Short mmCIF file of C-alpha atoms and ligand atoms in Angstrom, two decimals:
data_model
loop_
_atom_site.label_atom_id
_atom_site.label_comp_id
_atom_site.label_asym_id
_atom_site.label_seq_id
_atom_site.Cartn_x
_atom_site.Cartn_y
_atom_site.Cartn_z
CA UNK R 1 -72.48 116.16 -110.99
CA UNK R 2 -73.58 112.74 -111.92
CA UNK R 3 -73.60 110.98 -115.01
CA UNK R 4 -77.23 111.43 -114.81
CA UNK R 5 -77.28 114.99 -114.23
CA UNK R 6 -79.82 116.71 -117.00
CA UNK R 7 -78.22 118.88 -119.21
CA UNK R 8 -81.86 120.76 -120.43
CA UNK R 9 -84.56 120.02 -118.16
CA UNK R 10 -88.07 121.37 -118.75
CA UNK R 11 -90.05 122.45 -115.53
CA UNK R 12 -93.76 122.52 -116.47
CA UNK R 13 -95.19 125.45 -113.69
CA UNK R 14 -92.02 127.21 -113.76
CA UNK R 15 -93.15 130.19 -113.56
CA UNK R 16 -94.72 129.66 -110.60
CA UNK R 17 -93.51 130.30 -106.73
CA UNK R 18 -91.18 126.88 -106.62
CA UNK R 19 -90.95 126.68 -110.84
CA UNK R 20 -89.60 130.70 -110.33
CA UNK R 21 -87.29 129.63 -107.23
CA UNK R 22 -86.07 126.84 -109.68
CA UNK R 23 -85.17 128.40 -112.05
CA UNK R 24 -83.24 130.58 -110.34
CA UNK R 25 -81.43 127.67 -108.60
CA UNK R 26 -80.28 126.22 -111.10
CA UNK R 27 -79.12 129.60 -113.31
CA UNK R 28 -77.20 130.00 -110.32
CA UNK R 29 -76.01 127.39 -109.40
CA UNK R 30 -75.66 124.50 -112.96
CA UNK R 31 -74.18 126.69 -115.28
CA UNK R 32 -74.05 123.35 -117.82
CA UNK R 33 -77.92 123.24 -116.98
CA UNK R 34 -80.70 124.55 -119.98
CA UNK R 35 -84.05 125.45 -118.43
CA UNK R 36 -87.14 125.06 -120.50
CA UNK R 37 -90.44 126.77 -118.49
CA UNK R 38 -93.46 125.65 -119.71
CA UNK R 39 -95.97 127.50 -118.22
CA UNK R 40 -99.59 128.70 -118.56
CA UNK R 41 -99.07 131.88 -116.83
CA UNK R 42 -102.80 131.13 -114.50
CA UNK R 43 -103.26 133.87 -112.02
CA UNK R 44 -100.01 131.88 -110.01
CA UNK R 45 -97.64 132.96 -112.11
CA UNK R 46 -96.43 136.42 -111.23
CA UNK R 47 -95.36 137.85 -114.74
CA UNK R 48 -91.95 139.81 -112.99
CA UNK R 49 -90.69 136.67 -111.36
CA UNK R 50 -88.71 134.99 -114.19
CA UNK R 51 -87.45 138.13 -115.50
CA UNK R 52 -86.03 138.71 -111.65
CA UNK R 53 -84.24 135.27 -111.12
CA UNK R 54 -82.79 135.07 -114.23
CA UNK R 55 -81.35 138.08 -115.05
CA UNK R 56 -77.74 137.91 -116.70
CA UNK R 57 -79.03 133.81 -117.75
CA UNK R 58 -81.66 134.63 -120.17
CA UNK R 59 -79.67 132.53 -122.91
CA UNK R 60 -79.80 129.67 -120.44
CA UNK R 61 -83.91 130.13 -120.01
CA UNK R 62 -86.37 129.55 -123.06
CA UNK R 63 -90.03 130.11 -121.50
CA UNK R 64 -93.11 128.20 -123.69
CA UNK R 65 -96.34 129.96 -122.88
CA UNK R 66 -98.67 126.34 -122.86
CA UNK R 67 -101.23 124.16 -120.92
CA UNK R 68 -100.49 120.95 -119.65
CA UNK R 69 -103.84 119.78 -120.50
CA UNK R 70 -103.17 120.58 -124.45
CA UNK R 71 -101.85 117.40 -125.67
CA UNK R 72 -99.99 118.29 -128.69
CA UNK R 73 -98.52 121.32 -127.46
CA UNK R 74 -97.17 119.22 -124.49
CA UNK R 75 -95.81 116.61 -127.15
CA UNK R 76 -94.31 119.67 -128.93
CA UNK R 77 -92.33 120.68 -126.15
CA UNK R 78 -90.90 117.84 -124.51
CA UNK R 79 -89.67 116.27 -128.18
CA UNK R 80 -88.09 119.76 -128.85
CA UNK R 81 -90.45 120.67 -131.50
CA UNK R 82 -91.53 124.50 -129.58
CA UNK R 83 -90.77 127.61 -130.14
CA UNK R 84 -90.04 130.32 -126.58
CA UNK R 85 -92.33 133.59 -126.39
CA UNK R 86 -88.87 135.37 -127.57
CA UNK R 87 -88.76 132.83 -131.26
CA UNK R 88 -86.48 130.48 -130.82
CA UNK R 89 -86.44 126.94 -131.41
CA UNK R 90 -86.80 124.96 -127.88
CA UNK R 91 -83.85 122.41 -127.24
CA UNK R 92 -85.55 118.53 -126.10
CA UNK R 93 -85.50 117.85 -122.91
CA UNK R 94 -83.69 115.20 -120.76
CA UNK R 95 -85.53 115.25 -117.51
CA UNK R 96 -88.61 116.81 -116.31
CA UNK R 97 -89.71 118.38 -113.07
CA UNK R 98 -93.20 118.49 -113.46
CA UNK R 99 -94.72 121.07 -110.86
CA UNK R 100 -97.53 122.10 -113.38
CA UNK R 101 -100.67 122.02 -110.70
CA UNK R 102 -103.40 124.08 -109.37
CA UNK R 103 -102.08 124.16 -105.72
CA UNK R 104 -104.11 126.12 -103.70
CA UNK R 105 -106.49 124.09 -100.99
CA UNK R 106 -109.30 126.74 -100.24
CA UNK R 107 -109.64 127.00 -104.34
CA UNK R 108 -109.83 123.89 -104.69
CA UNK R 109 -112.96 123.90 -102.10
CA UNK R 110 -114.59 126.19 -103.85
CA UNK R 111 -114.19 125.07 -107.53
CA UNK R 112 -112.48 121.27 -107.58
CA UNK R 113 -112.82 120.74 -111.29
CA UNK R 114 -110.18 122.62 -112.47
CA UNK R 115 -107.86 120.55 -110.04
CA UNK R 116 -108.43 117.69 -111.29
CA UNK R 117 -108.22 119.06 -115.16
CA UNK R 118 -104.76 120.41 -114.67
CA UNK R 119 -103.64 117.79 -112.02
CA UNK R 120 -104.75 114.70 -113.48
CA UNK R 121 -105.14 115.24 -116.87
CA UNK R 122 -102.10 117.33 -117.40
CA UNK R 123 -100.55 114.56 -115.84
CA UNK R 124 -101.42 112.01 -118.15
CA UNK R 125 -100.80 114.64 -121.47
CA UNK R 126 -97.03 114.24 -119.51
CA UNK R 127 -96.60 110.75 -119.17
CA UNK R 128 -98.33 109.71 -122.77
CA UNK R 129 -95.61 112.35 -124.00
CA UNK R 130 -92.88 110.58 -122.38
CA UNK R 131 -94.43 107.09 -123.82
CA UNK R 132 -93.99 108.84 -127.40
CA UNK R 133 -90.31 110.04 -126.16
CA UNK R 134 -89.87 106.41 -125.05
CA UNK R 135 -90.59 104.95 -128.54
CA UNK R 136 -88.63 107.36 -130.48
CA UNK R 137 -85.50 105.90 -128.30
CA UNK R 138 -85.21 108.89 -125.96
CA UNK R 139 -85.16 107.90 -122.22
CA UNK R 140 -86.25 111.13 -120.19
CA UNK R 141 -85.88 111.26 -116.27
CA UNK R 142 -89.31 112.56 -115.11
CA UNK R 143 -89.55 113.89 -111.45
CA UNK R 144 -93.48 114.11 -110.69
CA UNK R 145 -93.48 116.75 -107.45
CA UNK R 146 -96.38 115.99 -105.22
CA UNK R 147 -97.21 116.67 -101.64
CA UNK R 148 -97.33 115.38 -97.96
CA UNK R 149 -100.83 116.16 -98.23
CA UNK R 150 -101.61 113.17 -100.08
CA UNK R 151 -101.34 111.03 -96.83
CA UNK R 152 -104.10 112.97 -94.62
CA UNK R 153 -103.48 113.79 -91.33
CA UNK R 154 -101.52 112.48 -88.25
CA UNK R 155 -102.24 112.44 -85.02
CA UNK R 156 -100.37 114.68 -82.68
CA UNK R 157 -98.46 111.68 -81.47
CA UNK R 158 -98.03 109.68 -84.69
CA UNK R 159 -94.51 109.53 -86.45
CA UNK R 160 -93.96 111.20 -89.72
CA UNK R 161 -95.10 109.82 -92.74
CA UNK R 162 -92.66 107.19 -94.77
CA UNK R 163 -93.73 106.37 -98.06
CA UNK R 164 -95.32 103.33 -96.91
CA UNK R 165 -97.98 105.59 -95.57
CA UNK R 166 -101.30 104.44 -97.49
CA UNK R 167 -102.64 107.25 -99.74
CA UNK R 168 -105.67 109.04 -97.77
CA UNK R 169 -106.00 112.72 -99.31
CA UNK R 170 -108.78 115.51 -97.55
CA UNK R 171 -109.42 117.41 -99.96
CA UNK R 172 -110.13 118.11 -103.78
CA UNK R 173 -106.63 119.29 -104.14
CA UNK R 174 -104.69 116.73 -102.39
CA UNK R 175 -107.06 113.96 -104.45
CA UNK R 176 -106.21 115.53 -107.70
CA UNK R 177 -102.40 114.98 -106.75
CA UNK R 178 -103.02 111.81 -105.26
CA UNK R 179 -104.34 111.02 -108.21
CA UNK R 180 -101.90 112.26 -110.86
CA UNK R 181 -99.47 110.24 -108.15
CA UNK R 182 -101.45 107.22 -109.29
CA UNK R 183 -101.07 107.32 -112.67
CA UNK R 184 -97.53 107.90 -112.44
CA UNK R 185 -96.74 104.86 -110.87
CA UNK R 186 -98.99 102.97 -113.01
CA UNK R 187 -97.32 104.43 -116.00
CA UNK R 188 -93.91 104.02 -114.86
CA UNK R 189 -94.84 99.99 -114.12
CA UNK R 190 -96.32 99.58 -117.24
CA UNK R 191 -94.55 101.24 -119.57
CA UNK R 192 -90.87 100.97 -117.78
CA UNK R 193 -90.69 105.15 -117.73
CA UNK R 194 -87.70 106.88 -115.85
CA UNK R 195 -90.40 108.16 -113.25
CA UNK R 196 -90.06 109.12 -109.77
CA UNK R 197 -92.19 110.85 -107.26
CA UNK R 198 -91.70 113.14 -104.88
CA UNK R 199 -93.73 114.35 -102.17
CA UNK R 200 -92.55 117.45 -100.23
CA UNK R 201 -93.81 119.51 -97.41
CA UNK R 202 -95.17 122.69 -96.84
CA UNK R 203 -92.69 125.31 -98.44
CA UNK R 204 -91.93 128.87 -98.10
CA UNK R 205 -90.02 131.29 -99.44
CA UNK R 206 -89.64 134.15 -102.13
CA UNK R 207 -92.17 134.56 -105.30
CA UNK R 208 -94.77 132.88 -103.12
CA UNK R 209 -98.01 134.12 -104.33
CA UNK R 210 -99.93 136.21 -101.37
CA UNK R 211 -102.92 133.57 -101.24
CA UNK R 212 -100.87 131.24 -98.92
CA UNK R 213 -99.92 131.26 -95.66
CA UNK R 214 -97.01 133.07 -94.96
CA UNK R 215 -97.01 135.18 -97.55
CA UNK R 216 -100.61 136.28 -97.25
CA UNK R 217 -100.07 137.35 -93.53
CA UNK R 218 -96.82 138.93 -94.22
CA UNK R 219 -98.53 140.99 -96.46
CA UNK R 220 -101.85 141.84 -94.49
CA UNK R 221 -99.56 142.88 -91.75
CA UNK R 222 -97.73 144.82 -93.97
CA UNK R 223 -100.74 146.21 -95.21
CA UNK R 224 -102.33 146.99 -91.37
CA UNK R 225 -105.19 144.23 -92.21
CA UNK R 226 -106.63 141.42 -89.85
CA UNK R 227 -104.62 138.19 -89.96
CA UNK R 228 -107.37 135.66 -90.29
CA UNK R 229 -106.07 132.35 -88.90
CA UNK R 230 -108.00 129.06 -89.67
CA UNK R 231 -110.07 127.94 -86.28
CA UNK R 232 -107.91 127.70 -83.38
CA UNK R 233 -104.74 127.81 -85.40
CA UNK R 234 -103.10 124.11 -84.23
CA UNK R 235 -102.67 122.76 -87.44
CA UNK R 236 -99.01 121.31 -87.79
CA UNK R 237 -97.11 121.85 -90.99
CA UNK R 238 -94.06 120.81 -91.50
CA UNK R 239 -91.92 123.51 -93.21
CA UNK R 240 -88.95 123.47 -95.62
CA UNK R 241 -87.59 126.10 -97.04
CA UNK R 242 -87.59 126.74 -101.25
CA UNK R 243 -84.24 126.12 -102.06
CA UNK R 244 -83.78 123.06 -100.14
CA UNK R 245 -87.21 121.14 -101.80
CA UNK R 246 -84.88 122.59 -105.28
CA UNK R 247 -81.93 120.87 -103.99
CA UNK R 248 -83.46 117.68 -103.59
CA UNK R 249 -85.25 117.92 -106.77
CA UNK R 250 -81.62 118.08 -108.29
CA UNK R 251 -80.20 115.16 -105.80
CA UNK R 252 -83.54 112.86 -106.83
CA UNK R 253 -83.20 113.69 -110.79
CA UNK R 254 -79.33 112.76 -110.81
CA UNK R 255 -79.71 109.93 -108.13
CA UNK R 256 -80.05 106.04 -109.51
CA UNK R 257 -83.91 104.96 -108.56
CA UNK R 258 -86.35 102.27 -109.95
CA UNK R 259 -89.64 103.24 -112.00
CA UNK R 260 -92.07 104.61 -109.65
CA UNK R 261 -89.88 104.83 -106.67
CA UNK R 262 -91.43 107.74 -104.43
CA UNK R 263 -89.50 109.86 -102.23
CA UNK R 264 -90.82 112.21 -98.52
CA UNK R 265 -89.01 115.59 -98.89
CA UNK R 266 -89.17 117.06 -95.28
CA UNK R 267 -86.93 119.04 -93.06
CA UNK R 268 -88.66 118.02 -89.68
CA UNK R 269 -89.68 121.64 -89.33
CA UNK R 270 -93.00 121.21 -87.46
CA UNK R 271 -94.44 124.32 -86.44
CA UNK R 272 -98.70 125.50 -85.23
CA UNK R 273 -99.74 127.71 -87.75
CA UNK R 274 -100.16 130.07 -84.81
CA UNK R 275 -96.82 129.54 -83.87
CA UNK R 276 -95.70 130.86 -87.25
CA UNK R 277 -98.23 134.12 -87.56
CA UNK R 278 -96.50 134.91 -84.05
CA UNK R 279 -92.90 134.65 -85.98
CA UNK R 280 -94.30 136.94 -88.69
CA UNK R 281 -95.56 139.27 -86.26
CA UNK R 282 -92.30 139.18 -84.09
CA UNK R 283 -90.20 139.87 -87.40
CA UNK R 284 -92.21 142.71 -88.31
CA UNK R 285 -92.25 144.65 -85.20
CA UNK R 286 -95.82 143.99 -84.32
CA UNK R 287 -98.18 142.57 -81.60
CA UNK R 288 -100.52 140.15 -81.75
CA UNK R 289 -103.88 141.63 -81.78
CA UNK R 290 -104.12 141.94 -85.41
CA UNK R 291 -105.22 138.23 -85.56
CA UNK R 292 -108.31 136.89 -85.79
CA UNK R 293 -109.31 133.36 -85.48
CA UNK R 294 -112.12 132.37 -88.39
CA UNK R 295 -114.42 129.70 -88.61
CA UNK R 296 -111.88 126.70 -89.55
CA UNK R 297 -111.68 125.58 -93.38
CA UNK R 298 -113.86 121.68 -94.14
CA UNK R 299 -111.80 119.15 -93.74
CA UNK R 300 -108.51 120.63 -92.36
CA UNK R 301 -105.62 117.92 -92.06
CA UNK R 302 -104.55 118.56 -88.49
CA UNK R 303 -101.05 117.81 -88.79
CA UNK R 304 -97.95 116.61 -91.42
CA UNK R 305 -94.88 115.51 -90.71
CA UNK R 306 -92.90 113.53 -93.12
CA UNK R 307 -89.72 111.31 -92.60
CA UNK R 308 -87.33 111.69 -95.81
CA UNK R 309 -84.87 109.31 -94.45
CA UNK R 310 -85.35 107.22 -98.13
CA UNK R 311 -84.44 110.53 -99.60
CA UNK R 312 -81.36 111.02 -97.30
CA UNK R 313 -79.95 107.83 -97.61
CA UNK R 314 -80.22 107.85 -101.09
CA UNK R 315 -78.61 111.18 -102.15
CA UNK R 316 -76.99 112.42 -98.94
CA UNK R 317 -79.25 115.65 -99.35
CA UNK R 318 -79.75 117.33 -95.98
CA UNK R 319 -81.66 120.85 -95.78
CA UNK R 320 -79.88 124.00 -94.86
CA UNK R 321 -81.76 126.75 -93.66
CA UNK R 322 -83.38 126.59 -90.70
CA UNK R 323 -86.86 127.84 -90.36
CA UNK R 324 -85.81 130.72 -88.10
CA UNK R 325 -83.26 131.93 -90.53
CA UNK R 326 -85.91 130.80 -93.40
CA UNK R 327 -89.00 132.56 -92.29
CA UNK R 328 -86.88 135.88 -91.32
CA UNK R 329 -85.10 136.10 -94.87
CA UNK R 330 -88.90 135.67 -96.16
CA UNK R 331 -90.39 138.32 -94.33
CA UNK R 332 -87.23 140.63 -95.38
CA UNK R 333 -87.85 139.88 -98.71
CA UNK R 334 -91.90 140.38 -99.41
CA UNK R 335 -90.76 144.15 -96.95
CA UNK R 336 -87.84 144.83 -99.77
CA UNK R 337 -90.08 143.50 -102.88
CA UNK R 338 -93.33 145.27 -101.97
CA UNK R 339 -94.38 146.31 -105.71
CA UNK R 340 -94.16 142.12 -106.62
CA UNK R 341 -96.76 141.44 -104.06
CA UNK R 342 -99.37 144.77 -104.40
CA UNK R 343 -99.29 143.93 -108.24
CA UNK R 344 -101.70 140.70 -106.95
CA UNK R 345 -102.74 141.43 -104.12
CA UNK R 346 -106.11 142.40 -105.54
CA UNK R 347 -106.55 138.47 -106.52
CA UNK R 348 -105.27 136.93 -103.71
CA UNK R 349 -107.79 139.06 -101.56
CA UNK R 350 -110.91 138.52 -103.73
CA UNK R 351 -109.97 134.71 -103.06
CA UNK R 352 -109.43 135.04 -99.56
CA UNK R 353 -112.12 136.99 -99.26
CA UNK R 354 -114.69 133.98 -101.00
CA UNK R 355 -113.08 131.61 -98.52
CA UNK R 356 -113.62 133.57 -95.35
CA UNK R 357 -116.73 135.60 -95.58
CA UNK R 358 -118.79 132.73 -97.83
CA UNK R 359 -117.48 129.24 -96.33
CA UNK R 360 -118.14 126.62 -98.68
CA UNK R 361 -121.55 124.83 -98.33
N1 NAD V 1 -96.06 125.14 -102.38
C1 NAD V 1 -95.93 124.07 -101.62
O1 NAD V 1 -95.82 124.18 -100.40
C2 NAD V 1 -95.88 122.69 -102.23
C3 NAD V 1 -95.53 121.60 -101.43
C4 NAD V 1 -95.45 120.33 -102.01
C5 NAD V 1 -95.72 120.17 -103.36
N2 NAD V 1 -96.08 121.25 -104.10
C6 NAD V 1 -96.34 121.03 -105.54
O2 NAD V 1 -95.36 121.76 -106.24
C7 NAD V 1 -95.88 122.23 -107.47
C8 NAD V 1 -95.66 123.73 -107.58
O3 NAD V 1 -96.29 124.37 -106.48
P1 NAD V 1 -96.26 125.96 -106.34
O4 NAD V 1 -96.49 126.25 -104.92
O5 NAD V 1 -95.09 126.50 -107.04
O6 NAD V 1 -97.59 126.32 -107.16
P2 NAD V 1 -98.00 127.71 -107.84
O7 NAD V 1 -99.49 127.73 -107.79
O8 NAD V 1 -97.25 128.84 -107.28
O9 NAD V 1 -97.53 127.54 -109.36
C9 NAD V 1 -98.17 126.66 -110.24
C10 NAD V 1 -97.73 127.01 -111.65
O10 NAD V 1 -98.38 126.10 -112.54
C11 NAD V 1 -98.89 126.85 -113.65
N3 NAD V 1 -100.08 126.17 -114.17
C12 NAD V 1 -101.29 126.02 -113.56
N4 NAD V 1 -102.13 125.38 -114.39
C13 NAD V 1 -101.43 125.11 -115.51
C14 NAD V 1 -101.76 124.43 -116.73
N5 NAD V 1 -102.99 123.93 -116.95
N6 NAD V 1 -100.79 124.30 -117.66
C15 NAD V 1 -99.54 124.80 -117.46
N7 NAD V 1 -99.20 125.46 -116.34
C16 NAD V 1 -100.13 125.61 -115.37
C17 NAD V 1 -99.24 128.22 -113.07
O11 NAD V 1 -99.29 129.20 -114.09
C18 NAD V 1 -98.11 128.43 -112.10
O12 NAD V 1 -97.01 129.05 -112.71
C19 NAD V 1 -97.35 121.82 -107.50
O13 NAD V 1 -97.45 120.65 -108.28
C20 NAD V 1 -97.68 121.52 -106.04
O14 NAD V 1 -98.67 120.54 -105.95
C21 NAD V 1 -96.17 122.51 -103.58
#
């Protein structure tokens, strides 16, 4: 470890899919490491998922039920001044990974505003807590995690994005983050915070709530329902699994970087969204026919790919599960963990169900 290494860091969203695979992480694996969750538990966060990752940790895990948008409980909780759901007193923080977001796309199509509530202005309730933090003496490392989808979409024969790449988000959800990416760096310039960004790709993995892509046909198949696949399925994601956007969380929150600096997480895993309902299919044992092609969602970026050379070179991360490996361990997991997933399914279907029988106006 570092010198810089955090000894408690607070993940706002942690109880959600990458907050839950976090925290599990780092139980695991930083046994010096304190993990403050504050979380509140929206319809993302599966209620079982903590409890499974960090069983045999718990003393290591204090979980704050809170909103990112509430400005004093925010304060509260990065200065040390909260109490967890089980009583007791919440240790201060010194780094944040701030994944608190609405994150889905087609929600954010149908209703925007609360994406830019929790994404922007939970953003700034953050950063004006880390001013306060700032003038009380404390210095906190604060790791902002955003997306590739901030950048639009490439061409089929463009190179990945670098973080050169001019902001140009599609849709309300990628503006919201674009946005909260904005006011980090303006924050971080202004006010000399220990901010950096990072923007990841497309991840999968465990505790990955069944309204997104690989989860949700995983569990259709499962479930002998249609697979309905956006238009004619050639949108290009760029996939990386959980733990390795987690392990360069924890190589960009020890590593030495200016105010602001941003950093691509990527694992040059391009893949057709076709191409990856076929893989689910293939895993499971069954044919093709279950899919159908629906009318494609407004505004689809056609294709990410990001270059995380900066990232590389910086920390020496490199990722280390392959997407084959990856997307078969997934699969294996949502078949072994089936009463996680039916516990939501009911949401996740009355939202898919909005998005694909009443396309947005
Ligand atoms: N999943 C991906 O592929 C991906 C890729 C790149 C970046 N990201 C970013 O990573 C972060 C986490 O993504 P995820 O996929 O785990 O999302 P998720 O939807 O699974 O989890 C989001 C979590 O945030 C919590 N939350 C929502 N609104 C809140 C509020 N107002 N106050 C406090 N907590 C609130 C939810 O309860 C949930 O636990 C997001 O910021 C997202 O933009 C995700």
């Amino acid at each position: 470890m570092s010198d810089a290494s955090p000894q408690t860091l607070l993940i706002t969203g942690g109880a959600g899919f990458i907050g839950a695979n976090a925290v599990g992480w780092l139980l695991r694996r930083q046994p010096a490491v304190q993990v403050v969750v504050f979380d509140a538990m929206t319809y993302a966060a599966h209620p079982e998922s903590l409890p499974m990752v960090s069983r045999g940790h718990e003393a290591r895990l204090f979980v704050v039920r809170g909103d990112v948008r509430d400005a004093t409980a925010v304060a509260a909780c990065v200065h040390g001044n909260a109490r967890d759901a089980r009583g007791r007193s919440v240790p201060a923080c010194d780094s944040i990974w701030h994944m608190a977001a609405e994150s889905h796309v087609d929600r954010s199509i149908l209703g925007p505003t609360d994406f830019v509530d929790t994404n922007v202005i939970g953003t700034l309730r953050l950063l004006e807590a880390l001013r306060g933090a700032q003038d009380g003496g404390r210095q906190i490392r604060f790791v902002h995690v955003s997306t590739d989808e901030v950048y639009g979409s490439l061409s089929p024969t463009e190179p990945p994005f670098t973080e050169a790449r001019p902001l140009a988000p599609s849709s309300p959800y990628a503006a919201s983050k674009a946005a909260s990416d904005l006011l980090v760096q303006g924050w971080a310039t202004t006010y000399g915070l220990d901010a950096v960004i990072t923007r990841c790709s497309n991840n999968y993995g465990p505790f990955q709530f069944p309204e997104k892509l690989i989860p949700l046909m995983v569990t259709r198949a499962l479930g002998g329902a249609p697979l309905p696949v956006y238009g004619d399925g050639k949108q290009v994601r760029d996939w990386l699994h959980v733990e390795d956007h987690v392990a360069a969380l924890w190589a960009v929150t020890g590593a030495a970087a200016g105010a602001g600096r941003v950093f691509n997480i990527g694992a040059s895993g391009e893949q057709e969204n076709l191409a990856v309902v076929h893989g689910i299919l293939t895993a499971l044992g069954k044919d093709p026919s279950s899919i159908e092609h629906v009318r494609d969602r407004p505004a689809h970026d056609r294709r990410y790919a990001m270059d995380a050379s900066r990232l590389r070179a910086a920390t020496g991360w490199a990722p280390q599960v392959s997407f084959a490996d990856g997307l078969a361990a997934t699969v294996r997991w949502y078949v072994a963990h089936e009463p996680w997933w039916r516990a939501v399914q009911g949401e996740s279907q009355r939202a898919a169900e909005a998005m694909y029988l009443s396309p947005p106006r």
